[in-house]
Coordinates of C-alpha atoms in Angstrom, one line a residue:
M157 CA 0.0 0.0 0.0
P158 CA 1.5 3.4 -0.8
E159 CA 2.4 5.7 2.0
A160 CA 0.0 8.4 3.1
A161 CA 0.5 11.8 1.5
G162 CA 2.5 14.2 3.6
A163 CA 4.1 11.4 5.8
A164 CA 7.6 12.3 7.0
G165 CA 8.8 8.7 6.7
P166 CA 8.0 5.2 7.8
L167 CA 6.7 4.8 11.3
P168 CA 8.4 2.2 13.6
V169 CA 6.5 -1.1 13.5
R170 CA 6.5 -3.8 16.1
I171 CA 6.5 -7.2 14.5
T172 CA 4.6 -10.0 16.3
T173 CA 4.0 -13.6 15.3
P174 CA 0.5 -15.0 15.0
D175 CA 1.0 -17.0 18.2
S176 CA 2.4 -14.2 20.3
P177 CA 0.4 -12.9 23.3
E178 CA 0.2 -9.5 21.7
A179 CA -1.4 -10.8 18.6
R180 CA -3.9 -13.0 20.5
D181 CA -4.9 -10.0 22.7
G182 CA -5.2 -7.7 19.7
L183 CA -7.4 -10.2 17.8
A184 CA -9.6 -10.8 20.8
H185 CA -10.1 -7.1 21.3
L186 CA -11.0 -6.5 17.6
A187 CA -13.4 -9.5 17.7
V188 CA -15.2 -8.1 20.8
R189 CA -15.5 -4.7 19.2
A190 CA -16.8 -6.1 15.9
T191 CA -19.3 -8.2 17.7
R192 CA -20.7 -5.1 19.5
L193 CA -21.0 -3.3 16.1
V194 CA -22.9 -6.1 14.4
P195 CA -26.4 -5.1 15.7
F196 CA -25.8 -1.4 14.7
A197 CA -24.6 -2.5 11.2
L198 CA -27.7 -4.6 10.8
L199 CA -30.0 -1.8 11.8
L200 CA -28.3 0.5 9.3
A201 CA -28.3 -2.0 6.5
W202 CA -31.8 -3.3 6.9
P203 CA -33.7 -0.4 5.3
L204 CA -31.1 -0.2 2.4
A205 CA -31.4 -4.0 1.8
A206 CA -35.2 -3.9 2.0
Q207 CA -35.3 -1.0 -0.4
A208 CA -32.9 -2.7 -2.8
Q209 CA -34.9 -5.9 -2.6
S210 CA -38.1 -4.1 -3.2
E211 CA -36.7 -2.2 -6.2
W212 CA -35.3 -5.4 -7.6
R213 CA -38.6 -7.2 -7.1
D214 CA -40.5 -4.4 -8.8
R215 CA -38.2 -4.4 -11.8
T216 CA -38.0 -8.2 -12.2
A217 CA -40.5 -10.8 -13.5
V218 CA -39.7 -14.5 -13.5
E219 CA -41.7 -17.3 -15.2
A220 CA -40.8 -20.9 -14.6
V221 CA -42.3 -24.0 -16.3
A222 CA -41.7 -27.7 -15.8
A223 CA -43.4 -30.3 -17.9
V224 CA -43.3 -34.1 -17.8
S225 CA -44.9 -36.2 -20.5
V226 CA -45.0 -39.9 -21.3
A227 CA -46.3 -42.0 -24.2
S228 CA -47.8 -45.4 -24.1
G229 CA -45.1 -48.1 -24.3
E230 CA -42.6 -45.7 -22.6
L231 CA -44.3 -45.0 -19.3
T232 CA -40.9 -45.3 -17.4
D233 CA -39.0 -43.1 -19.9
P234 CA -40.5 -39.6 -19.7
M235 CA -39.7 -36.5 -21.6
V236 CA -38.9 -33.6 -19.2
I237 CA -38.8 -29.9 -20.1
L238 CA -37.5 -27.2 -17.8
D239 CA -38.0 -23.7 -19.0
A240 CA -37.6 -20.3 -17.3
V241 CA -37.7 -16.7 -18.4
A242 CA -36.4 -13.7 -16.3
T243 CA -37.0 -10.2 -17.4
V244 CA -35.3 -7.2 -15.7
R245 CA -36.5 -3.7 -16.4
M246 CA -33.3 -1.6 -16.5
G247 CA -35.1 1.7 -17.2
A248 CA -35.3 4.2 -20.1
G249 CA -37.1 1.5 -22.2
F250 CA -34.4 -1.2 -21.8
D251 CA -35.1 -4.7 -20.6
V252 CA -32.7 -7.7 -20.2
I253 CA -34.2 -11.1 -20.9
V254 CA -32.6 -14.4 -19.9
R255 CA -34.2 -17.8 -20.7
P256 CA -32.3 -21.0 -19.9
Y257 CA -33.8 -24.2 -21.2
S258 CA -33.2 -27.9 -20.5
R259 CA -34.9 -30.9 -22.1
R260 CA -34.6 -34.7 -21.4
L261 CA -35.5 -36.8 -24.4
P262 CA -36.9 -40.4 -24.0
G263 CA -33.8 -42.5 -23.7
G264 CA -32.1 -40.3 -21.1
D265 CA -30.2 -37.7 -23.1
W266 CA -30.3 -34.2 -21.8
A267 CA -29.9 -31.0 -23.9
H268 CA -29.2 -27.6 -22.4
E269 CA -29.6 -24.3 -24.2
L270 CA -29.8 -20.6 -23.6
Y271 CA -32.9 -19.8 -25.6
Q272 CA -32.7 -16.1 -24.9
L273 CA -29.9 -13.8 -23.6
Q274 CA -30.9 -10.4 -25.0
V275 CA -31.3 -6.7 -24.5
Q276 CA -34.6 -5.3 -25.6
Y277 CA -35.3 -1.6 -26.2
Q278 CA -38.7 -0.1 -26.8
S279 CA -39.1 3.5 -27.8
P280 CA -41.6 5.8 -26.2
T281 CA -42.9 7.1 -29.6
R282 CA -46.5 6.9 -30.7
I283 CA -45.7 4.0 -32.9
P284 CA -43.3 2.0 -30.7
I285 CA -40.1 0.7 -32.2
R286 CA -38.6 -2.3 -30.6
V287 CA -35.0 -3.5 -30.9
D288 CA -33.9 -7.0 -29.8
A289 CA -30.2 -7.8 -29.7
G290 CA -28.4 -10.9 -28.5
V291 CA -29.7 -14.5 -28.4
V292 CA -33.2 -13.6 -29.6
T293 CA -36.5 -15.4 -30.2
S294 CA -36.9 -17.1 -33.5
P295 CA -38.2 -14.3 -35.9
L296 CA -40.0 -16.7 -38.3
G297 CA -43.0 -19.0 -37.7
L298 CA -46.1 -18.9 -35.7
G299 CA -45.6 -22.2 -33.8
T300 CA -42.3 -21.0 -32.4
L301 CA -44.2 -18.6 -30.1
E302 CA -46.0 -21.6 -28.5
M303 CA -42.9 -23.8 -27.8
R304 CA -43.3 -23.3 -24.0
P305 CA -45.4 -26.1 -22.6
D306 CA -47.8 -23.8 -20.7
R307 CA -48.5 -22.0 -24.0
N308 CA -48.8 -25.0 -26.2
P309 CA -52.2 -26.6 -25.9
I310 CA -51.0 -29.9 -27.5
I311 CA -48.7 -32.4 -25.9
G312 CA -45.5 -31.9 -28.0
A313 CA -44.6 -29.6 -30.9
P314 CA -45.0 -30.1 -34.6
F315 CA -42.6 -32.8 -35.7
Y316 CA -40.8 -30.7 -38.3
Y317 CA -39.4 -28.3 -35.7
Y318 CA -37.1 -31.0 -34.3
M319 CA -36.8 -33.7 -37.0
P320 CA -34.1 -33.0 -39.6
L321 CA -35.0 -33.3 -43.2
P322 CA -33.6 -36.3 -44.9
R323 CA -30.5 -35.8 -47.1
F324 CA -31.3 -34.3 -50.5
D325 CA -27.8 -34.4 -52.1
A326 CA -24.4 -35.8 -51.4
R327 CA -23.9 -33.6 -48.3
T328 CA -25.7 -34.1 -44.9
D329 CA -26.6 -30.8 -43.4
R330 CA -29.2 -31.7 -40.8
V331 CA -31.5 -28.8 -41.7
N332 CA -35.1 -28.6 -40.6
L333 CA -38.2 -27.4 -42.4
L334 CA -38.2 -24.7 -39.7
A335 CA -36.2 -24.8 -36.5
P336 CA -37.3 -23.7 -33.1
G337 CA -33.7 -22.5 -32.3
Y338 CA -32.9 -19.1 -31.0
P339 CA -30.2 -17.3 -33.0
I340 CA -27.8 -14.5 -32.2
G341 CA -28.9 -11.4 -34.1
V342 CA -30.5 -8.0 -34.1
I343 CA -34.2 -7.6 -34.9
V344 CA -36.0 -4.3 -35.3
S345 CA -39.8 -4.3 -35.2
A346 CA -42.7 -1.8 -35.2
S347 CA -46.4 -2.3 -34.7
D348 CA -49.7 -0.4 -34.7
V349 CA -53.3 -1.5 -34.1
K350 CA -53.7 -3.1 -37.5
W351 CA -50.1 -3.9 -38.7
D352 CA -46.7 -5.0 -37.6
L353 CA -43.3 -5.1 -39.3
R354 CA -39.9 -6.6 -38.5
G355 CA -36.5 -7.1 -40.1
G356 CA -33.0 -7.9 -39.1
V357 CA -29.9 -10.1 -39.3
T358 CA -29.2 -13.4 -37.6
D359 CA -26.2 -15.6 -37.4
G360 CA -27.9 -18.7 -39.0
T361 CA -30.7 -19.8 -41.2
P362 CA -34.1 -20.3 -39.6
A363 CA -34.0 -23.8 -41.1
R364 CA -31.3 -25.0 -38.8
M365 CA -31.1 -25.4 -35.0
R366 CA -28.1 -23.6 -33.6
N367 CA -27.2 -23.7 -29.9
A368 CA -25.3 -20.5 -29.3
L369 CA -23.4 -22.1 -26.4
S370 CA -22.6 -25.4 -27.9
P371 CA -19.0 -26.0 -29.1
D372 CA -20.5 -28.2 -31.9
R373 CA -22.8 -25.5 -33.3
P374 CA -22.7 -24.9 -37.0
P375 CA -20.5 -22.0 -38.3
A376 CA -22.1 -18.6 -38.1
A377 CA -23.5 -17.3 -41.4
A378 CA -25.4 -14.0 -41.7
N379 CA -29.0 -14.4 -42.8
V380 CA -31.2 -11.4 -43.6
L381 CA -34.9 -11.5 -42.8
A382 CA -38.1 -9.4 -43.1
G383 CA -41.7 -9.9 -42.2
G384 CA -44.9 -8.4 -41.1
G385 CA -48.6 -8.9 -40.5
W386 CA -52.0 -7.3 -40.8
T387 CA -54.9 -7.4 -38.4
P388 CA -58.0 -6.2 -40.2
T389 CA -60.3 -6.9 -37.3
P390 CA -59.8 -8.0 -33.6
G391 CA -59.2 -11.7 -33.4
L392 CA -57.9 -12.1 -37.0
R393 CA -54.3 -11.7 -38.2
V394 CA -52.5 -12.8 -41.3
G395 CA -48.7 -12.5 -41.8
G396 CA -45.6 -13.7 -43.4
A397 CA -41.8 -13.5 -43.4
V398 CA -38.8 -14.4 -45.6
A399 CA -35.2 -15.1 -44.7
R400 CA -32.2 -15.8 -46.9
G401 CA -28.6 -16.6 -46.3
P402 CA -26.0 -19.4 -46.3
Y403 CA -27.1 -22.7 -44.7
R404 CA -23.9 -24.8 -45.3
P405 CA -20.1 -24.0 -45.5
T406 CA -18.8 -23.4 -49.0
L407 CA -16.7 -26.0 -50.8
A408 CA -15.7 -23.7 -53.6
A409 CA -12.0 -24.1 -52.9
I410 CA -12.3 -27.9 -53.4
L411 CA -15.3 -28.2 -55.8
P412 CA -16.2 -25.0 -57.6
S413 CA -19.5 -26.4 -58.7
A414 CA -20.6 -26.8 -55.1
D415 CA -20.5 -23.1 -54.3
A416 CA -24.3 -22.8 -54.0
T417 CA -24.9 -22.6 -50.2
D418 CA -27.9 -20.3 -49.7
A419 CA -31.3 -21.1 -48.4
T420 CA -34.5 -19.1 -48.7
V421 CA -37.2 -19.7 -46.1
V422 CA -40.7 -18.3 -46.5
T423 CA -43.5 -18.6 -44.0
L424 CA -47.2 -17.6 -44.1
E425 CA -49.3 -17.6 -41.0
G426 CA -52.9 -16.9 -39.9
E427 CA -54.8 -16.8 -36.6
Y428 CA -58.5 -16.4 -36.0
A429 CA -60.1 -16.3 -32.5
V430 CA -63.8 -15.9 -31.9
G431 CA -65.6 -16.7 -28.7
F432 CA -63.9 -19.6 -27.0
T433 CA -62.4 -21.0 -30.2
R434 CA -59.0 -20.3 -31.8
V435 CA -57.7 -21.6 -35.1
T436 CA -54.1 -21.1 -36.3
A437 CA -52.3 -22.1 -39.5
E438 CA -48.7 -22.0 -40.6
W439 CA -47.3 -22.7 -44.0
I440 CA -43.6 -23.0 -44.8
T441 CA -41.5 -23.5 -47.9
D442 CA -37.7 -23.8 -48.1
R443 CA -35.5 -23.5 -51.1
F444 CA -32.0 -25.0 -50.6
D445 CA -29.4 -24.2 -53.3
T446 CA -27.3 -27.2 -54.2
A447 CA -24.7 -28.1 -56.8
G448 CA -27.6 -29.3 -58.9
D449 CA -31.2 -28.3 -58.9
P450 CA -32.5 -26.6 -55.8
A451 CA -34.1 -28.8 -53.2
V452 CA -37.6 -27.4 -52.3
S453 CA -39.3 -28.6 -49.1
R454 CA -42.8 -27.6 -47.9
G455 CA -45.0 -28.1 -44.9
Y456 CA -47.9 -26.8 -42.9
T457 CA -49.6 -27.0 -39.5
L458 CA -53.3 -26.5 -38.8
M459 CA -54.4 -26.3 -35.1
A460 CA -57.7 -25.6 -33.4
V461 CA -58.3 -25.0 -29.7
R462 CA -61.7 -24.9 -28.0
T463 CA -62.3 -23.8 -24.3
L464 CA -65.2 -25.8 -22.9
T465 CA -65.2 -24.6 -19.3
P466 CA -62.8 -22.4 -17.3
R467 CA -60.9 -25.6 -16.5
V468 CA -61.4 -27.8 -19.5
F469 CA -60.2 -27.4 -23.1
V470 CA -59.7 -29.6 -26.2
A471 CA -57.2 -29.1 -29.0
A472 CA -56.3 -30.9 -32.3
R473 CA -53.4 -30.4 -34.7
H474 CA -52.4 -31.8 -38.1
S475 CA -48.9 -31.3 -39.5
R476 CA -47.5 -32.4 -42.8
A477 CA -44.1 -31.9 -44.7
S478 CA -42.9 -32.9 -48.1
T479 CA -39.2 -32.9 -49.2
P480 CA -36.9 -34.4 -51.8
V481 CA -34.9 -37.4 -50.6
Q482 CA -31.8 -38.9 -52.2
L483 CA -32.3 -42.6 -52.4
G484 CA -29.5 -44.0 -54.5
P485 CA -28.6 -41.9 -57.6
T486 CA -32.0 -40.2 -57.9
L487 CA -34.2 -37.8 -55.9
T488 CA -37.6 -39.0 -54.6
R489 CA -40.2 -36.8 -52.9
R490 CA -41.4 -38.1 -49.6
D491 CA -44.0 -36.9 -47.1
A492 CA -44.2 -37.1 -43.3
A493 CA -47.2 -36.3 -41.3
G494 CA -48.4 -35.9 -37.7
A495 CA -51.8 -35.8 -36.0
D496 CA -52.5 -34.9 -32.3
A497 CA -55.6 -34.5 -30.2
T498 CA -55.5 -33.3 -26.5
L499 CA -57.9 -33.0 -23.7
G500 CA -56.7 -30.6 -21.0
Y501 CA -57.8 -29.9 -17.4
R502 CA -56.5 -27.1 -15.2
L503 CA -56.2 -28.7 -11.8
I504 CA -55.2 -25.5 -10.0
A505 CA -53.8 -22.2 -11.2
D506 CA -50.3 -23.5 -11.7
I507 CA -50.9 -27.1 -12.8
T508 CA -52.5 -28.4 -15.9
L509 CA -53.1 -32.1 -16.7
R510 CA -53.3 -33.3 -20.3
G511 CA -54.0 -36.5 -22.1
G512 CA -54.5 -37.4 -25.7
Y513 CA -53.5 -39.1 -28.9
Q514 CA -50.3 -38.8 -30.9
G515 CA -49.8 -40.1 -34.5
F516 CA -46.8 -39.9 -36.8
R517 CA -45.6 -41.1 -40.1
H518 CA -41.9 -40.8 -41.0
Y519 CA -40.5 -39.5 -44.3
L520 CA -39.0 -43.0 -45.1
S521 CA -42.0 -45.0 -44.0
E522 CA -45.6 -45.7 -45.1
D523 CA -46.8 -46.8 -41.7
W524 CA -48.3 -44.7 -39.0
E525 CA -47.1 -44.9 -35.4
H526 CA -49.8 -44.4 -32.8
A527 CA -49.6 -43.7 -29.1
L528 CA -51.5 -42.3 -26.1
A529 CA -49.8 -39.6 -24.1
L530 CA -50.1 -38.0 -20.7
S531 CA -48.6 -34.7 -19.5
V532 CA -48.3 -32.6 -16.4
V533 CA -47.4 -29.0 -16.7
W534 CA -46.5 -26.7 -13.9
A535 CA -46.1 -23.0 -14.5
H536 CA -45.7 -20.1 -12.1
R537 CA -44.9 -16.4 -12.4
W538 CA -43.2 -14.2 -9.8
H539 CA -43.4 -10.4 -10.2

């Protein structure tokens, strides 16, 4: 430590060992004095700590969700989802949003991601402009907004969000029709009573899952996107979005003819709610550039939800996807499909029980798989 300003020189210091009587007496004296000061320190700190805790509580909202679901034939091998969102109001229109996510698949494998780690700014103007930067929510698709189990009325998500498309040329890319992943990027959006617009740049195509924290994540590649929607009357909205950018690393240095690496993703969506019924639809088409002809994949989801009583609801969903598949030297177009029906019962405010039917047909199979499913969802919000 530097000497005090204005000191004439070092003061004589008496050196004692830790076990000397002087040291023991000095430590005991300091301990006694510190003990006497503790109550006064607590009295002084209590209002400050309470005020800080109150301010933090007023500026913070936390939502936590836990869901466990099982299918017939796998009753001892559940799927588990742990999802939480924390939003902290920083002031001047700025929020910080953190959303860790964990999932256990049947079979025992766990996956951990950070779905959101972003700064959000909303302007105080008449037409608010919002800027999201960081690990942001997926900017395309309607179903991605209902991935959280407490917001999804069906047990499970549409199959094409998590199932990769089969290989459509000599390279295996593990792309999806539309991925639920949360990319790193910057999204600017604006909305009014009847319209909404958005645009921005992300570090990956919406057709590929990309865990921002995984060391095995695909290389970053800038994708540009734009979208919007129109609400002609309350309860009805139609919208769409488009994104374009690289989806695979280039091989131009090795094979010049394989330099086509871009993907174009287009989504159309609609939502109509009247009374106690809500119907949503989502249509997706992907165009993947390849060394030969582009590979075009398409799919859709149609879902309807009906609230029967304050505690009981029913929901049904049909999903379908079509894609070219390389089987031998030729391309063959194959379809996959899913069908779901769910009956839900809100046991208490935080717990919802669900049961229903799940059906699925794979791209490479003509046979349907059928199962009954049960789910328990717990969701709570602290504010």
